Amino acid sequence: MKIQVAVAGASGYAGGELLRLLSGHPGVSIKTVAGASSAARTLGEVQPHLHSLADMVVQDTSAETLQGHDVVFLALPHGASASLAETLGPEVLVIDAGADFRLESASDWGQYYGGPHAGAWPYGLPELPRTGGERQRDRLRGARRVAVPGCYPTSAVLALAPGFAAGLLEPRDVVVVSASGASGAGRALKPHLLASEVMGSMSPYGVGGGHRHTPEIEQGLSWAAGEPVQVSFTPTLAPMPRGILTTATARLREGVTAGEVRAAWEEAYAGETFVRLLPEGAWPATSSVVGSNHVLMQLAVDERAGRVVVTAVVDNLTKGTAGAAVQAMNLALGLDETSGLPETGLAP
Amino acid sequence: MKIQVAVAGASGYAGGELLRLLSGHPGVSIKTVAGASSAARTLGEVQPHLHSLADMVVQDTSAETLQGHDVVFLALPHGASASLAETLGPEVLVIDAGADFRLESASDWGQYYGGPHAGAWPYGLPELPRTGGERQRDRLRGARRVAVPGCYPTSAVLALAPGFAAGLLEPRDVVVVSASGASGAGRALKPHLLASEVMGSMSPYGVGGGHRHTPEIEQGLSWAAGEPVQVSFTPTLAPMPRGILTTATARLREGVTAGEVRAAWEEAYAGETFVRLLPEGAWPATSSVVGSNHVLMQLAVDERAGRVVVTAVVDNLTKGTAGAAVQAMNLALGLDETSGLPETGLAP
Amino acid sequence: MKIQVAVAGASGYAGGELLRLLSGHPGVSIKTVAGASSAARTLGEVQPHLHSLADMVVQDTSAETLQGHDVVFLALPHGASASLAETLGPEVLVIDAGADFRLESASDWGQYYGGPHAGAWPYGLPELPRTGGERQRDRLRGARRVAVPGCYPTSAVLALAPGFAAGLLEPRDVVVVSASGASGAGRALKPHLLASEVMGSMSPYGVGGGHRHTPEIEQGLSWAAGEPVQVSFTPTLAPMPRGILTTATARLREGVTAGEVRAAWEEAYAGETFVRLLPEGAWPATSSVVGSNHVLMQLAVDERAGRVVVTAVVDNLTKGTAGAAVQAMNLALGLDETSGLPETGLAP
Amino acid sequence: MKIQVAVAGASGYAGGELLRLLSGHPGVSIKTVAGASSAARTLGEVQPHLHSLADMVVQDTSAETLQGHDVVFLALPHGASASLAETLGPEVLVIDAGADFRLESASDWGQYYGGPHAGAWPYGLPELPRTGGERQRDRLRGARRVAVPGCYPTSAVLALAPGFAAGLLEPRDVVVVSASGASGAGRALKPHLLASEVMGSMSPYGVGGGHRHTPEIEQGLSWAAGEPVQVSFTPTLAPMPRGILTTATARLREGVTAGEVRAAWEEAYAGETFVRLLPEGAWPATSSVVGSNHVLMQLAVDERAGRVVVTAVVDNLTKGTAGAAVQAMNLALGLDETSGLPETGLAP
C-alpha cells in the first residue's frame, strides 16, 4: 500500500513543489492538501501547473486535517510548525520545510528569529560530510522528525564543507554571497517582489550578517569542521523565478595545495547522486539544476589571494526545499534515497 | 526488453527535451545520441541539465549511427530528414520533429520552404478533431513514420479546431497571433537571439503570412473543417525561454450562440488528458505548462464583434515538439499514450 | 520664468515617468508632488531612480496641495480625477493620465467603467489622422484640459488609423492583439503581478472584448474612418517591465493594392517626429522605444488573406502615458512639441 | 561652436550608449561614427533606439576616418586602441573605453591580457579618493588621453576605496562578488550569451582570480590605500540586460568602530553628484541606476565577522563605460562635469 501523505502550506511555492514531486513519486499517495487563505479552493486554481491534481480541494490547516497520515510535510511560515507537530504521534514522519527546528542554538534562534526556541530536529542534508567521516545521512535513517535545511545554507554549506571536513580551511574570513530567484522570497504580496521591480534588476537584502540563514550556515560548516566557523553572508535577489548561485570563499590554511583542495571535494562527493563537482573547466549555471534535486559546483584556488572560491548552484525549491524533503522521507522510511526525485533539470 | 531509441540532433533544444523525456520513460532505453558540431563531446558538456546522461558521448549523425534501433527521433534542420529516413527500414519507427513531412501540398512546400517536397507522413497531433468525428489519433496507431507538428500550429490548430469541426466558424478572416519563448528559434547563433536583445523586449517576425507555419495551420484547420480555411498568422518573440501563448480568433457563423461554442470545445476535449478547456473565469498562463505535455485554453465569445477568441498555451519544446514526439511513439507502438510524459508543469 | 507644475500620483509608475521626463524639461519647474500612501515620504524612498529629486517630500493629494500651478498632471486611478479637476481654475492646464475623460460615449463609459460619465476632453494623440486631413493635434493647441490616451489605444489606433483615414480598410473584422510589460498593470499589489508569476510566462486578460481599452480603440479608429469601426481586442501580459507590442490587422477593401497601403502609412506619418513607419524589411522591437516617446511600426500586406497586418511598438509609460502627457502640455502651451521628450530609447 | 566628436565601435553596446549620451550633450556634435562589420549601414539598422541619429552612416574604422575631430572615443576590443591612438595628434582628446591603457603594471598586463603593454593613461574615475586627500579627478583636468575604467572595477573600487583611503581596512582577505547584466559581455555572438541560456539563469565566469578586472580592482584599491591590496574577485552573469550589483567586503582593522566606518564613506562622497551612500535602511537596486551615471551604495558592519560589507550598483554601460567617458571628456575640456549626463535612471 502506498504511503499516505499530507502537505500543509499547499498554496505556497514550496508546497507546490512538494506536490509536484510527490505526485510523481511511485510509492506515495497524496491524501490531503491543506492551506490557509486558499482553503476550499481547488489546486487547479492555486497551483494551475499541477494538472493531475487539479480537482483536489484544499483543506484548512489544522490538527484534525493532518491526522491519519504516514507522513506530514509542513511548508509553513516559521513559528507555525511546532504546535502542529505536537499533535502528531511519534510514529508519524513529520518533515518541516520551515525554519523552526533547524538551529541547535537557542540563543541564535532568539537573536535571528525571536520567540521561544522549539528545539532542533535531524538536519535534512544527507550529503553533508564531517571531519572523521560521519555524514548527516546517518542521522536521517529511521528518523521521524526532520528539519529541511534553508535553501541558502544547502548551497553554502555543501560548497565549503569538504574543505572544512578535511581541515584545509581557516575558520575565519569565510565569505558567502548568494543570488536567489524570487520564489525564494515566497508568495506573499510585498512591494519589492512585484514583477516590475524585480525584472531587469538585482538587489541585496539582509546585508551585514543580518539574514536568518547566517547562523544556519555557520552551524553547518562548524559541524563539518569540528570547530566554530564564522561567516559573512550576503544574499541578493536575482531576476529569475528559481535557482540559487552561491559564491563561497575561504582562506586556505598555510601550505595547502590546489591538488589537495580538489582531491578533498572529489572525495567528499564521489559517491553522491545529487551533489557533483564538475569536471575542470566547466562552470555551473542555475539553469542546469532548475527542477532537479542536484547541486553542481566548481572550485578554483586563487593562489594570489590564498583562497579557495567555490561556486555552487541549486534550485531553491527542489534540492533547496521540497526535493530535500522528499529525499529525507526516502531515507527516513528506508526507501531508495533517489525515489521520486528528478534526474534531470529543465532547460533551457 | 526496453525499446532501443536513437536521437539525432541531440545538442539542440528539441533534442535536449527529447532526451529529458525519454530518460524518464519507463519503457525506453536511450542507446544512441547523435549530433553535428557536438560530436565526440559528452552530453554533460552540451546538455548540462541531463545529469543522468552526462557521460553519454555524442556520435556523428549518419546512416550508420542510426542503424539498429527500434525508434529513431530526428530533430534536425528542415531538409535533412528525408535522406536519413530513407536509410532506415520500414519496420523502424521514424519520428521527425522537423518540418520535412508535415505539409501535404507540394506547392505550399515549394512556396514556403523551397526545394523538393519529401512527402507527408501521419501528423502527430492525436487530439485534432474533424467534422464527422475522426481524429488524427486514428492515423497514428501502428504508424512507422510520423511528422511532429510545428509548435505554433499545435497551439493554433487545437485552439480553433473544435469550432471548425462543429461547423460554427467562418473559414475566412481567421486571425492568429502567437508569442513564443526564444527556444522556439533554436540554438543557432543569431544576433537577434542574444540575451541582451531579447530580455525586456518583444518583437514580431515573419509578418504578413510569410511564416512557414502559416500553411501548416491552414492545413490543420482545413482538415478539421472539411473545407479550405484561410489564416492570417503573426508570430512574435517573447522574453522567456519557453512557452507559446496563442490568441486565435474567428468569425462566428450567423446565429451561432455562445452556449453552442462552449459546448463544442468542451465536447471536443472532454476525454483528452493533455488538452484542457479551463473552467470559465480562469485564463491560461504559459507558466502552467512549462515542462508538461499539456495545452490549456480558454475562450470567450465577443458578441460585439461576432467572433470567438481562444487563448491557448503550450510549451513549445514539450507538447510543441518533444512531448508530441513521445506521445506519437506511444501511440505508434501501442503503449499507454501518456507514458513518460510529465503530468505537471514546473512553476513558478 | 519656468512653468510651475504639480504631479498627483507621484508614487505610481506613470507618476514616476512623468517626473523623470519633467525633471529634464528645460521649461519646467516641478513644484509639487502628491501621493496617497506615500505622503510624507521622500521621492528618494518611493522613486529611487529619480536622483535629482530624491529630497522632495510627497504631499497629500488634495485640492489645496494642487492649487497654484500652471499645469497639474493627474496620474490617478479612474474615478478620482473629475472631482479634483473641478477645483482647478479654467486657466490651469489639467492633464489627466487616467481614463476619466477619454470616452465620448456615456453608454460605453457606463458599460466598461460603471458610475457616472465625467465627460470627454481633447484627446492627447496629436498624430492621429482623419479622413479629410484633420489631426487630433489641431484640438490640443491652446487646450486647458487634456485626456491622455490609454497605452494600448495609442499603439492600436496609430497602427491602423492611416488605412482608415485613407478609406482602404473594412470597418469589421478588425483584430488587435497586444502584449504589454507589467508596469502597464500598475504598482498595486496583486498576486498575478508577483515577479515569480510573471517572469518566464505570458498570459492573456480581458479577452472577448471585455478590456476597457476596447471602446477607446474603436472610438479612435472610428474618428479616423469617419464611420463606426468594430474591433476584437485581446491584451496579454509579457515578462518585461515596459513596452507594448501590438499586432493589428484589418481586411482590405476590394481592389486595394499593397502599394496604396504603404503609401497611405508613409504619407500619414511623413512629418511626424515620434511616429515612424520603418523601412521595408525592418521590424520593430519594444527595446527600440523603451524610455523614448516614439512609436515604431511596420506593415505587411497578406495577399493570401486579403488583410494588412501592422505591428507597432510603444513604451507604455512614455509615449503610452507620461510622454504623451508632456507632448500635450507642449502643444497646449505653445512650446516646441518635442521639448523635454527623449529622442532616443534606452537599449539594450 | 560645438565640440566635434567621433565614436569608433559604434555598433557595439558601449558605442551605442556613447551615442545615446552624446546625442543629448548640449555642447557636442557627433560628426563621425565608425564600425567594422557594420560599416556602410545606417545607425537606424544597427542601433534602432537612436531615433535622432537613424540616418547616419557608419564609416570604416581607420586612421583617416578618425582625423579632424576634437574628441575621439574608442570603444574597441582590447589591443585595437593603441595603434589608432598613435595616429591622432596630442591636441586631440582620445578617450579609450577599452582596456589597453588601464593597467600601470606591465607584468599584470602581460599576465592577464598578453601581448605588449601599451602604457597607462589617466584613469577616468574622478571620484576615487586616496589617503592624503587626492582624487583621480585632479589627474583628468586638461588631460588629452584618458583610460575609462572597467565596469566591475568602477563598482568595486568605489565601494571600498573610502575605507582604504581612511586606513580602516586590512589589505588582505578582501572579497568582491559581482553580478552583471549580459550587455557587459558585449555584442559578439557566443553560445552562452543566447537568450535561452541567459534568461532564468545565473552563472559564474572567470573564478579564482582569473578575470582581467582583478588586477585593475587591486590597482585602484592600492592607490586609495597607499599600499598593496589583494582581492579575490568573482564575476557572475545575471539574467538582465544592464546593471552591476557588487558585494565587496573587507576585514576591519583592530578597534575600528561602525561609526568611523560610516563617517568615512559619508565624507568621501559628500560632495559627489554621481556617487551616493544611501540613507541607513535603504538598499540599492540596479534598476535605480539603469541609464544613469550614478553609483548607489549601502554598507553594513558585520560585528560578528569583524568585516564591512558594501553593496554598490552601477549601470555597466553608463557610469560603467560610456557615462564615465563623457564625464572624463567634460573634465578634460573644462566643461561642467555633469553636462550631458542623465540625472535620473529609467525605472521600472
GROMACS .gro file of C-alpha atoms in nm, chain B residues 108 111-112 172-175 177 179-180 196-197 199-210 214-215 218 230-234 236-242 245 247 249 251 283-288 290 298-307 309-311 313 348, chain C residues 108 111-112 172-175 177 179-180 196-197 199-210 214-215 218 230-234 236-242 245 247 249 251 283-288 290 298-307 309-311 313 348:
model
  130
  456ASP     CA    1   0.288   2.507  -5.026
  459GLN     CA    2   0.648   2.835  -5.169
  460TYR     CA    3   0.740   2.834  -4.800
  520ARG     CA    4  -1.219   3.346  -4.369
  521ASP     CA    5  -1.082   3.629  -4.153
  522VAL     CA    6  -0.928   3.385  -3.910
  523VAL     CA    7  -0.652   3.566  -3.724
  525VAL     CA    8  -0.120   3.596  -3.316
  527ALA     CA    9   0.410   3.483  -2.874
  528SER     CA   10   0.689   3.231  -2.833
  544SER     CA   11   2.071   4.148  -2.436
  545GLU     CA   12   1.845   4.183  -2.740
  547MET     CA   13   1.540   4.034  -2.248
  548GLY     CA   14   1.295   4.309  -2.181
  549SER     CA   15   1.177   4.318  -2.542
  550MET     CA   16   0.911   4.181  -2.773
  551SER     CA   17   0.930   4.177  -3.148
  552PRO     CA   18   0.744   4.025  -3.443
  553TYR     CA   19   0.888   3.822  -3.726
  554GLY     CA   20   0.753   3.668  -4.038
  555VAL     CA   21   0.459   3.906  -4.054
  556GLY     CA   22   0.211   3.914  -4.337
  557GLY     CA   23   0.167   3.545  -4.393
  558GLY     CA   24   0.532   3.476  -4.457
  562THR     CA   25   0.105   2.953  -4.192
  563PRO     CA   26   0.024   2.680  -4.445
  566GLU     CA   27  -0.433   2.628  -4.259
  578GLN     CA   28  -0.760   3.091  -4.459
  579VAL     CA   29  -0.548   3.226  -4.177
  580SER     CA   30  -0.358   3.547  -4.106
  581PHE     CA   31  -0.076   3.438  -3.877
  582THR     CA   32   0.171   3.660  -3.691
  584THR     CA   33   0.624   3.722  -3.211
  585LEU     CA   34   0.927   3.662  -2.993
  586ALA     CA   35   0.879   3.698  -2.615
  587PRO     CA   36   1.144   3.742  -2.345
  588MET     CA   37   1.118   3.398  -2.190
  589PRO     CA   38   1.297   3.071  -2.262
  590ARG     CA   39   0.995   2.851  -2.326
  593LEU     CA   40   0.072   3.192  -2.594
  595THR     CA   41  -0.455   3.416  -2.945
  597THR     CA   42  -0.999   3.439  -3.331
  599ARG     CA   43  -1.595   3.499  -3.702
  631TRP     CA   44  -0.715   3.216  -1.803
  632PRO     CA   45  -0.414   3.015  -1.911
  633ALA     CA   46  -0.055   3.122  -1.848
  634THR     CA   47   0.242   2.967  -2.019
  635SER     CA   48   0.399   2.905  -1.679
  636SER     CA   49   0.128   2.643  -1.617
  638VAL     CA   50   0.629   2.467  -1.895
  646GLN     CA   51  -0.992   2.937  -2.258
  647LEU     CA   52  -1.240   3.101  -2.493
  648ALA     CA   53  -1.469   3.398  -2.496
  649VAL     CA   54  -1.740   3.499  -2.734
  650ASP     CA   55  -1.718   3.865  -2.826
  651GLU     CA   56  -2.082   3.941  -2.901
  652ARG     CA   57  -1.997   4.293  -3.014
  653ALA     CA   58  -1.758   4.174  -3.281
  654GLY     CA   59  -1.935   3.847  -3.357
  655ARG     CA   60  -1.622   3.648  -3.302
  657VAL     CA   61  -1.145   3.445  -2.919
  658VAL     CA   62  -0.945   3.150  -2.794
  659THR     CA   63  -0.622   3.178  -2.600
  661VAL     CA   64  -0.077   2.794  -2.404
  696PRO     CA   65   0.698   2.915  -1.079
  804ASP     CA   66  -1.956   5.298  -2.335
  807GLN     CA   67  -2.064   4.959  -1.971
  808TYR     CA   68  -1.690   4.941  -1.930
  868ARG     CA   69  -1.540   4.499  -3.945
  869ASP     CA   70  -1.322   4.202  -3.851
  870VAL     CA   71  -1.052   4.428  -3.721
  871VAL     CA   72  -0.839   4.228  -3.480
  873VAL     CA   73  -0.367   4.157  -3.008
  875ALA     CA   74   0.147   4.229  -2.535
  876SER     CA   75   0.234   4.466  -2.255
  892SER     CA   76   0.768   3.474  -0.976
  893GLU     CA   77   0.436   3.461  -1.160
  895MET     CA   78   0.888   3.604  -1.522
  896GLY     CA   79   0.909   3.338  -1.786
  897SER     CA   80   0.536   3.349  -1.854
  898MET     CA   81   0.278   3.506  -2.082
  899SER     CA   82  -0.091   3.523  -2.010
  900PRO     CA   83  -0.399   3.694  -2.151
  901TYR     CA   84  -0.651   3.903  -1.963
  902GLY     CA   85  -0.973   4.076  -2.053
  903VAL     CA   86  -1.036   3.850  -2.350
  904GLY     CA   87  -1.351   3.865  -2.560
  905GLY     CA   88  -1.394   4.239  -2.579
  906GLY     CA   89  -1.405   4.293  -2.206
  910THR     CA   90  -1.173   4.824  -2.641
  911PRO     CA   91  -1.423   5.112  -2.679
  914GLU     CA   92  -1.297   5.176  -3.155
  926GLN     CA   93  -1.560   4.738  -3.470
  927VAL     CA   94  -1.259   4.580  -3.302
  928SER     CA   95  -1.178   4.249  -3.137
  929PHE     CA   96  -0.909   4.334  -2.883
  930THR     CA   97  -0.703   4.096  -2.672
  932THR     CA   98  -0.170   3.994  -2.289
  933LEU     CA   99   0.087   4.032  -2.014
  934ALA     CA  100   0.452   3.984  -2.113
  935PRO     CA  101   0.753   3.916  -1.889
  936MET     CA  102   0.919   4.255  -1.922
  937PRO     CA  103   0.887   4.577  -1.723
  938ARG     CA  104   0.793   4.813  -2.006
  941LEU     CA  105   0.392   4.523  -2.897
  943THR     CA  106  -0.034   4.337  -3.381
  945THR     CA  107  -0.490   4.355  -3.870
  947ARG     CA  108  -0.936   4.336  -4.412
  979TRP     CA  109   1.068   4.504  -3.781
  980PRO     CA  110   1.012   4.695  -3.463
  981ALA     CA  111   1.117   4.569  -3.119
  982THR     CA  112   0.993   4.720  -2.797
  983SER     CA  113   1.353   4.760  -2.685
  984SER     CA  114   1.391   5.029  -2.951
  986VAL     CA  115   1.192   5.194  -2.410
  994GLN     CA  116   0.595   4.811  -3.985
  995LEU     CA  117   0.324   4.670  -4.207
  996ALA     CA  118   0.276   4.383  -4.444
  997VAL     CA  119   0.000   4.305  -4.686
  998ASP     CA  120  -0.103   3.943  -4.667
  999GLU     CA  121  -0.227   3.885  -5.019
 1000ARG     CA  122  -0.344   3.535  -4.937
 1001ALA     CA  123  -0.572   3.652  -4.658
 1002GLY     CA  124  -0.656   3.990  -4.811
 1003ARG     CA  125  -0.550   4.172  -4.498
 1005VAL     CA  126  -0.100   4.339  -4.069
 1006VAL     CA  127   0.062   4.620  -3.876
 1007THR     CA  128   0.297   4.568  -3.583
 1009VAL     CA  129   0.578   4.920  -3.054
 1044PRO     CA  130   1.987   4.711  -2.467
   0.00000   0.00000   0.00000
